[in-house]
Amino acid sequence: MAAVNLTRRGILQAGLGAVAVALLPRGASALPVSYQLTAKRVAKTLPGCVGPSDLWLYDDGRNETLPIVLRAARGENFTAALKNELAEHTAIHWHGVRVPFAMDGVPYITQPPVRPGESFEYSFAPPDPGTFFFHPHCNTVEALGRGLAGVLVVDDPRDQGLFDVEHVIALKDWRVQHDGGFEDFLTDAGAAKAGSFGALRTANGMVTPSIMVPPGARVRLRILNLDSTRIPQLDLPGVKAVIVATDGNACAPFALQGWRLGPAMRADVAFIAPEKTGVAILLQDIFSTKPRVLARIVTAGEAMRSTKAVLRLPEADLPQPDLKAAQTLEFTLLAGNPDPALQAWAKQMGVSADEICLTQKVFWSINRQVWPGMGQGTGQGALPPPLAELKSGRSYIIELFNGTPHQHPMHLHGHTFRVLGSSERDLPPHWADTVLVRPKERVRIAFVAGQPGDWMMHCHIIEHQETGMMGYLRVA
Ligand code: C2O
Ligand code: CU
């Protein structure tokens, strides 16, 4: 392939597709990358609609896929210059990437909001390889609902030669109507229960796309759930599909069948493609009795013979928590009551609640604290008090107890934690940045407190996040 000799920057300029980049030998990729991202409104007709929808997208100048896919190399500098052409302020949160605190993209907490017309340069060297994504962190329910998200793949030279082909499959539903208009992104009925679902289900912006793989190839699918609400239960019948990475981090392979991929969660799935051409295997959501086909993987082209297929990634290289020395913290997820101090923070900031990413409605809480208005304000700082104060470099175990009748995918910023186990089910030990906690379940996670800062922790069902189920851990 001619593109092999190009630098990564050259590839971007040449405008080759994400798939072409994906097929490059990994060794050729360890170069710094820089992207220009414009957050803007784009009128685009979604599948099955008769009129265009008012989407918000990151424009990287190529826009070959919905959402766009950026690539970085582990440990190499990555730069994304964001220009805000939206009518409201924004920022980019690099979900799951252990970025420096100032790069975490939470307006008012890690950086000033990027106002309309302004720019902000994100620059960091991603320490861990894997499948990540990025999105804004204010008015997220509308922004994500309109499509404002992108995929970030961090390549690892150690993966070289392990797979013959890889594809990104980003799942997202749209609350779109036939004419292209959107329904309300946040509804009381949804926010107070399992969330508001979209009727149009897509993979990479398409309804049941066909994804081609060579017969006999060692295939890696990077599956991301970029929806704000839906929790598919994945299956890929017809092949022996295993999960080789959770939230981007390598794990001891376990069977894909039945794995629940909550909002923001990712699963790297590996399998050997069928030997014959023209065979379709179906990526399905088997949550309901009638399985739903999300994408079709079809064998086409010249067959590959994989002599020794080891469907496994090199072990994740993450800070190992010391479980013996770890301090245990308990976080209980409950319904929340409106706090009389709801507007205190806004008042201190001297702005309206909307402007600083608060909502007036409260349905959920963590440890009986709601976001915002936890307690009566801090008196001095602008921020409500943290859920807990941690010491950088120390190990912690967090027990997440779900006292509600709904599932909550709980996400911690800036850290990759070890999921130790569940009170209710067998969970393979794995690394994650988002863990699904089922009703009445107690899930234990462990991690080493990272860089100093106020790291958000919240449910990634965005309507829950925006109606109280959010807080932060202060690492000092
Ligand atoms: Cu992807 Cu604070 O979230
Ligand atoms: Cu939730």
XYZ file of C-alpha atoms and ligand atoms in Angstrom:
480
model
C 0.000 0.000 0.000
C 1.471 3.322 -1.088
C 0.335 5.169 2.009
C 2.759 3.234 4.178
C 5.567 5.609 3.371
C 3.643 8.715 4.254
C 3.980 10.288 7.641
C 0.861 10.340 9.711
C 0.510 14.055 9.088
C 0.907 13.377 5.396
C -1.820 10.801 5.536
C -4.143 13.306 7.109
C -3.339 15.840 4.435
C -3.805 13.271 1.720
C -7.277 12.784 3.119
C -7.159 9.012 3.212
C -9.907 7.325 5.126
C -9.880 6.050 8.642
C -9.896 2.508 7.344
C -6.771 3.076 5.285
C -5.045 4.482 8.349
C -6.255 1.523 10.338
C -4.529 -0.870 7.969
C -1.129 0.737 8.321
C 1.456 -1.382 10.032
C 1.540 -0.141 13.600
C 5.260 0.482 13.470
C 4.677 3.227 10.921
C 2.425 5.157 13.219
C 4.600 6.389 16.060
C 4.642 10.009 14.961
C 3.116 13.046 16.579
C -0.298 13.899 15.226
C -2.231 17.102 15.144
C -5.806 17.746 14.249
C -7.931 20.808 13.706
C -11.406 20.257 15.090
C -14.245 22.651 14.484
C -17.327 22.113 16.601
C -20.192 23.278 14.438
C -23.739 22.801 13.252
C -24.197 20.670 10.161
C -27.494 20.033 8.380
C -27.496 16.361 7.514
C -30.234 13.894 6.698
C -30.131 10.846 8.930
C -31.123 7.418 7.598
C -34.878 7.039 7.131
C -35.578 10.754 7.544
C -37.142 12.920 4.857
C -35.520 16.161 5.966
C -32.159 17.250 7.338
C -31.398 17.247 11.048
C -29.597 20.018 12.862
C -26.532 18.024 13.913
C -23.596 19.278 15.953
C -20.380 17.658 14.801
C -16.625 17.878 15.117
C -15.301 18.719 11.667
C -11.744 17.451 11.195
C -11.550 18.433 7.533
C -12.080 14.857 6.372
C -15.400 13.847 7.906
C -15.386 10.425 6.317
C -17.215 8.748 9.116
C -19.975 9.596 11.565
C -18.536 10.103 14.079
C -15.008 11.004 12.996
C -12.162 8.721 14.049
C -8.870 10.273 15.190
C -5.727 8.309 15.829
C -2.860 8.866 18.202
C 0.136 6.804 19.183
C 0.751 5.694 22.725
C 3.151 8.027 24.515
C 3.505 10.336 21.511
C 2.293 13.875 21.506
C -1.240 14.411 20.283
C -2.675 17.838 19.578
C -6.225 18.835 18.775
C -6.978 22.492 18.196
C -10.650 23.036 18.922
C -12.485 25.919 17.309
C -15.948 26.592 18.625
C -18.411 27.575 15.938
C -21.421 26.568 17.986
C -23.782 29.113 19.495
C -22.926 28.001 23.047
C -19.734 27.417 24.993
C -18.053 24.029 24.836
C -14.907 22.019 25.693
C -13.626 18.528 24.917
C -13.470 15.749 27.480
C -11.188 12.899 26.387
C -13.161 10.068 27.898
C -11.000 7.353 29.433
C -7.665 8.937 28.545
C -5.459 9.588 31.570
C -4.797 13.161 30.512
C -3.217 15.908 32.607
C -5.936 17.608 34.665
C -5.860 20.805 32.585
C -6.710 18.739 29.483
C -9.752 16.970 30.958
C -12.250 19.313 29.330
C -14.719 20.075 32.105
C -15.739 23.738 31.831
C -15.237 25.780 35.021
C -13.435 22.892 36.705
C -10.454 22.054 34.511
C -10.548 24.977 32.095
C -12.547 28.070 31.233
C -15.366 27.337 28.804
C -14.488 27.831 25.155
C -16.937 30.534 24.108
C -18.460 30.787 20.643
C -15.781 31.936 18.225
C -12.961 30.974 20.603
C -10.355 28.244 20.305
C -8.535 25.968 22.722
C -5.616 23.670 22.076
C -5.622 20.221 23.655
C -2.225 18.650 23.785
C -1.112 15.535 25.617
C 0.692 12.259 25.143
C -1.859 9.486 25.764
C -0.187 7.075 28.200
C -2.370 4.058 27.400
C -3.302 2.436 24.112
C -6.902 1.663 23.315
C -10.307 2.677 22.070
C -11.434 6.016 23.490
C -13.822 8.791 22.565
C -14.390 12.457 23.207
C -17.351 14.717 23.804
C -18.282 17.999 25.496
C -19.124 18.221 29.186
C -21.863 20.813 29.416
C -25.361 20.566 28.006
C -24.098 17.115 27.119
C -27.556 15.659 26.693
C -28.264 17.937 23.739
C -24.725 18.024 22.327
C -24.326 14.223 22.347
C -27.920 13.872 21.199
C -27.077 15.942 18.130
C -23.962 13.875 17.467
C -21.151 15.916 19.020
C -18.630 13.138 19.716
C -15.625 11.553 18.087
C -13.581 8.377 18.434
C -9.940 8.420 19.488
C -7.908 5.303 18.829
C -4.540 5.207 20.555
C -2.294 2.764 18.762
C 0.233 0.568 20.480
C 3.288 -0.610 18.525
C 3.062 -3.814 20.585
C -0.169 -4.741 18.760
C 1.655 -4.942 15.465
C 0.836 -8.068 13.507
C -1.757 -9.380 15.967
C -4.721 -8.667 13.699
C -5.225 -8.610 9.949
C -7.974 -6.040 9.946
C -9.756 -3.767 12.359
C -12.894 -1.668 12.269
C -14.481 0.908 14.509
C -18.169 0.363 15.243
C -19.698 3.310 17.080
C -23.239 2.665 18.280
C -25.631 5.535 18.706
C -29.362 6.073 18.671
C -31.001 9.304 17.601
C -34.114 10.897 19.089
C -35.046 11.989 15.614
C -38.449 12.218 13.997
C -39.376 11.404 10.408
C -38.997 15.030 9.311
C -35.489 15.258 10.792
C -36.471 17.276 13.848
C -35.380 16.081 17.276
C -37.535 15.180 20.226
C -36.637 16.655 23.618
C -33.281 15.243 24.654
C -34.132 15.336 28.331
C -37.588 14.342 29.511
C -38.761 14.082 33.103
C -40.134 10.624 32.402
C -36.811 9.480 30.948
C -34.480 11.245 33.344
C -36.331 9.858 36.353
C -36.194 6.301 34.978
C -33.940 4.504 32.478
C -33.462 7.530 30.205
C -35.098 8.686 26.975
C -34.453 6.335 24.070
C -33.964 7.221 20.418
C -35.994 5.390 17.792
C -33.312 5.438 15.103
C -30.535 2.979 15.917
C -27.266 3.310 14.032
C -23.749 1.972 13.817
C -21.303 4.537 12.379
C -24.326 6.664 11.506
C -25.873 3.919 9.373
C -28.642 1.423 9.885
C -27.117 -2.066 9.923
C -24.023 -1.297 7.838
C -22.122 -4.105 6.137
C -18.504 -4.233 7.178
C -16.166 -6.192 4.945
C -13.422 -8.443 6.272
C -11.193 -10.927 4.403
C -12.194 -14.582 4.858
C -10.095 -16.251 7.533
C -8.780 -12.900 8.808
C -8.004 -12.154 12.415
C -10.508 -9.379 13.056
C -10.568 -6.720 15.730
C -13.741 -4.702 16.200
C -13.514 -1.601 18.336
C -17.100 -1.297 19.544
C -18.128 1.886 21.331
C -21.439 2.798 22.893
C -21.788 6.513 22.214
C -25.462 6.597 23.081
C -26.661 8.537 26.114
C -29.164 5.930 27.214
C -29.284 2.501 25.626
C -27.511 -0.537 27.088
C -27.175 -3.189 24.384
C -26.353 -6.763 25.242
C -23.926 -7.886 22.585
C -23.632 -11.110 20.659
C -21.928 -12.194 17.458
C -23.237 -15.688 16.784
C -21.464 -17.868 14.238
C -17.921 -17.071 15.334
C -16.000 -17.457 18.576
C -15.998 -13.796 19.554
C -14.030 -12.745 22.599
C -13.577 -9.425 24.325
C -9.867 -8.620 24.392
C -10.103 -5.105 25.807
C -12.581 -3.301 28.040
C -12.782 0.473 27.724
C -9.653 0.155 25.608
C -7.598 -1.775 28.162
C -6.376 -5.272 27.434
C -7.973 -8.057 29.465
C -7.744 -11.830 29.598
C -10.116 -12.732 26.742
C -13.667 -13.675 27.721
C -16.732 -14.531 25.649
C -18.576 -11.590 24.147
C -21.988 -13.203 24.351
C -24.347 -11.287 26.594
C -21.885 -8.556 27.582
C -23.761 -5.370 28.444
C -22.200 -2.308 26.933
C -23.482 0.673 28.890
C -23.259 4.213 27.586
C -19.601 5.277 27.185
C -18.310 1.713 27.518
C -16.137 0.137 24.850
C -15.334 -3.445 23.976
C -12.596 -4.565 21.626
C -13.858 -7.809 20.130
C -11.660 -10.344 18.364
C -12.497 -13.357 16.225
C -11.392 -15.307 13.167
C -13.567 -14.534 10.156
C -15.300 -17.473 8.430
C -13.189 -19.151 5.742
C -15.672 -18.697 2.907
C -16.434 -15.473 1.057
C -19.873 -13.926 1.169
C -20.624 -15.106 4.701
C -22.403 -12.592 6.910
C -22.197 -12.716 10.665
C -24.403 -10.439 12.683
C -23.478 -8.144 15.519
C -26.623 -8.180 17.603
C -28.238 -6.633 20.610
C -29.899 -9.580 22.331
C -31.373 -7.515 25.164
C -34.948 -8.125 24.045
C -36.359 -11.468 22.954
C -36.175 -10.370 19.343
C -32.477 -9.756 18.670
C -31.671 -6.532 16.914
C -28.986 -6.567 14.206
C -26.618 -3.642 14.698
C -24.090 -4.400 11.970
C -23.261 -7.125 9.475
C -19.722 -8.426 9.189
C -19.312 -9.862 5.699
C -16.383 -11.846 4.334
C -15.132 -10.576 0.983
C -11.952 -10.512 -1.059
C -8.897 -12.662 -0.851
C -8.771 -15.213 1.927
C -6.149 -15.023 4.663
C -4.719 -18.014 6.392
C -3.782 -17.206 9.914
C -1.254 -19.761 10.993
C -1.039 -18.957 14.643
C -3.931 -16.894 15.830
C -3.602 -15.647 19.366
C -6.591 -13.452 19.971
C -5.196 -11.538 22.850
C -3.590 -8.152 23.404
C -0.380 -7.455 25.293
C -1.146 -6.941 28.958
C -2.342 -3.508 30.046
C 0.346 -1.470 31.725
C -1.539 0.534 34.362
C -0.875 1.589 37.943
C -1.730 -1.492 40.031
C -3.682 -0.671 43.170
C -2.328 -2.142 46.380
C -5.457 -3.849 47.692
C -3.995 -4.562 51.133
C -3.120 -0.956 51.780
C -6.159 0.482 50.036
C -8.691 2.632 51.830
C -12.290 1.707 51.076
C -14.915 4.308 50.221
C -18.626 3.612 49.865
C -20.702 5.366 47.266
C -24.429 4.791 47.239
C -26.481 5.632 44.189
C -29.956 6.789 45.134
C -32.806 8.950 44.025
C -32.135 12.577 44.873
C -34.182 15.352 46.321
C -33.939 18.925 45.177
C -31.459 20.719 47.361
C -32.469 24.137 48.698
C -28.928 25.285 47.933
C -29.345 24.344 44.292
C -28.555 27.808 43.025
C -25.840 28.612 45.564
C -22.972 27.733 43.306
C -24.475 29.647 40.390
C -24.947 32.632 42.638
C -21.329 32.554 43.720
C -20.290 32.427 40.076
C -22.557 35.376 39.382
C -24.186 33.694 36.407
C -27.305 31.724 35.571
C -27.541 28.025 36.339
C -27.759 27.035 32.669
C -24.626 28.905 31.830
C -22.547 26.878 34.261
C -23.927 23.531 33.243
C -26.445 23.010 36.015
C -29.985 21.856 35.678
C -32.899 22.801 37.871
C -34.213 19.266 38.083
C -32.866 16.740 40.511
C -33.733 13.062 40.361
C -30.510 11.348 41.453
C -27.737 11.473 44.003
C -24.430 9.913 45.006
C -24.097 9.452 48.762
C -27.171 11.649 49.083
C -25.307 14.526 47.501
C -26.658 15.914 44.297
C -24.905 17.828 41.608
C -25.199 20.736 41.936
C -25.961 22.195 45.302
C -24.188 19.575 47.371
C -24.397 20.874 50.873
C -24.662 24.566 51.414
C -21.799 25.603 49.219
C -18.220 25.778 50.308
C -18.231 29.318 51.557
C -14.985 30.158 49.820
C -14.489 28.360 46.538
C -16.994 28.300 43.732
C -17.244 24.519 43.788
C -19.456 22.313 45.939
C -17.496 19.947 48.213
C -16.010 16.744 46.732
C -17.459 13.267 47.237
C -14.129 12.286 48.773
C -10.599 13.582 49.177
C -7.828 11.293 48.005
C -4.066 11.369 48.170
C -2.221 11.107 44.895
C -0.313 7.817 44.701
C -2.470 6.041 47.313
C -4.667 3.059 46.513
C -8.431 3.164 46.965
C -11.296 0.720 46.721
C -14.689 2.167 45.933
C -17.803 0.158 46.622
C -20.577 1.342 44.376
C -23.980 0.329 45.667
C -26.983 0.848 43.449
C -30.052 1.477 45.568
C -32.220 2.411 42.580
C -34.285 0.245 40.229
C -32.219 1.299 37.191
C -28.761 0.484 35.828
C -26.059 3.140 36.058
C -22.839 3.156 34.004
C -20.551 4.983 36.450
C -17.576 6.839 35.022
C -14.529 8.286 36.760
C -12.431 10.877 34.952
C -8.673 10.687 34.568
C -8.279 7.199 36.044
C -8.442 3.643 34.837
C -9.740 1.405 37.589
C -9.691 -2.309 38.181
C -13.167 -3.818 38.432
C -12.722 -6.306 41.274
C -16.106 -7.942 41.374
C -19.818 -7.791 41.944
C -22.080 -8.932 44.748
C -24.572 -10.340 42.243
C -22.738 -11.924 39.342
C -19.477 -13.290 38.045
C -17.585 -10.428 36.543
C -14.278 -11.115 34.844
C -11.679 -8.895 36.518
C -10.897 -6.129 34.063
C -9.781 -2.525 33.707
C -12.341 0.137 32.976
C -13.205 3.801 33.198
C -16.937 3.162 33.186
C -18.636 0.322 35.020
C -22.239 -0.746 34.828
C -23.885 -1.107 38.224
C -27.155 -3.007 38.160
C -30.070 -2.505 40.587
C -29.253 -3.753 44.107
C -25.766 -4.614 42.994
C -22.555 -3.750 44.795
C -19.570 -3.366 42.475
C -16.049 -2.936 43.799
C -13.434 -1.024 41.883
C -9.841 -0.199 42.818
C -7.323 2.291 41.551
C -4.316 4.385 42.427
C -5.247 8.045 42.850
C -3.623 9.865 39.955
C -2.705 13.438 39.286
C -3.911 16.132 41.657
C -7.169 17.696 40.587
C -10.938 17.531 40.890
C -11.911 14.490 38.847
C -15.583 14.130 37.916
C -17.430 10.947 38.707
C -20.882 10.446 37.285
C -23.429 8.248 35.625
C -23.047 8.197 31.846
C -26.751 7.937 31.207
C -26.571 11.622 30.462
C -30.047 12.415 31.733
C -29.020 10.941 35.104
C -25.759 12.877 35.087
C -27.593 16.090 34.356
C -30.212 15.552 37.041
C -27.931 15.007 39.996
C -25.885 11.819 39.626
C -22.509 13.512 39.448
C -19.802 14.569 41.832
C -16.050 14.629 41.927
C -13.082 13.165 43.743
C -10.492 15.627 44.905
C -6.979 14.240 44.512
C -4.303 16.220 46.313
Cu -17.680 10.648 28.977
Cu -17.660 12.966 32.340
O -17.691 11.792 30.646
Cu -27.609 6.484 35.841
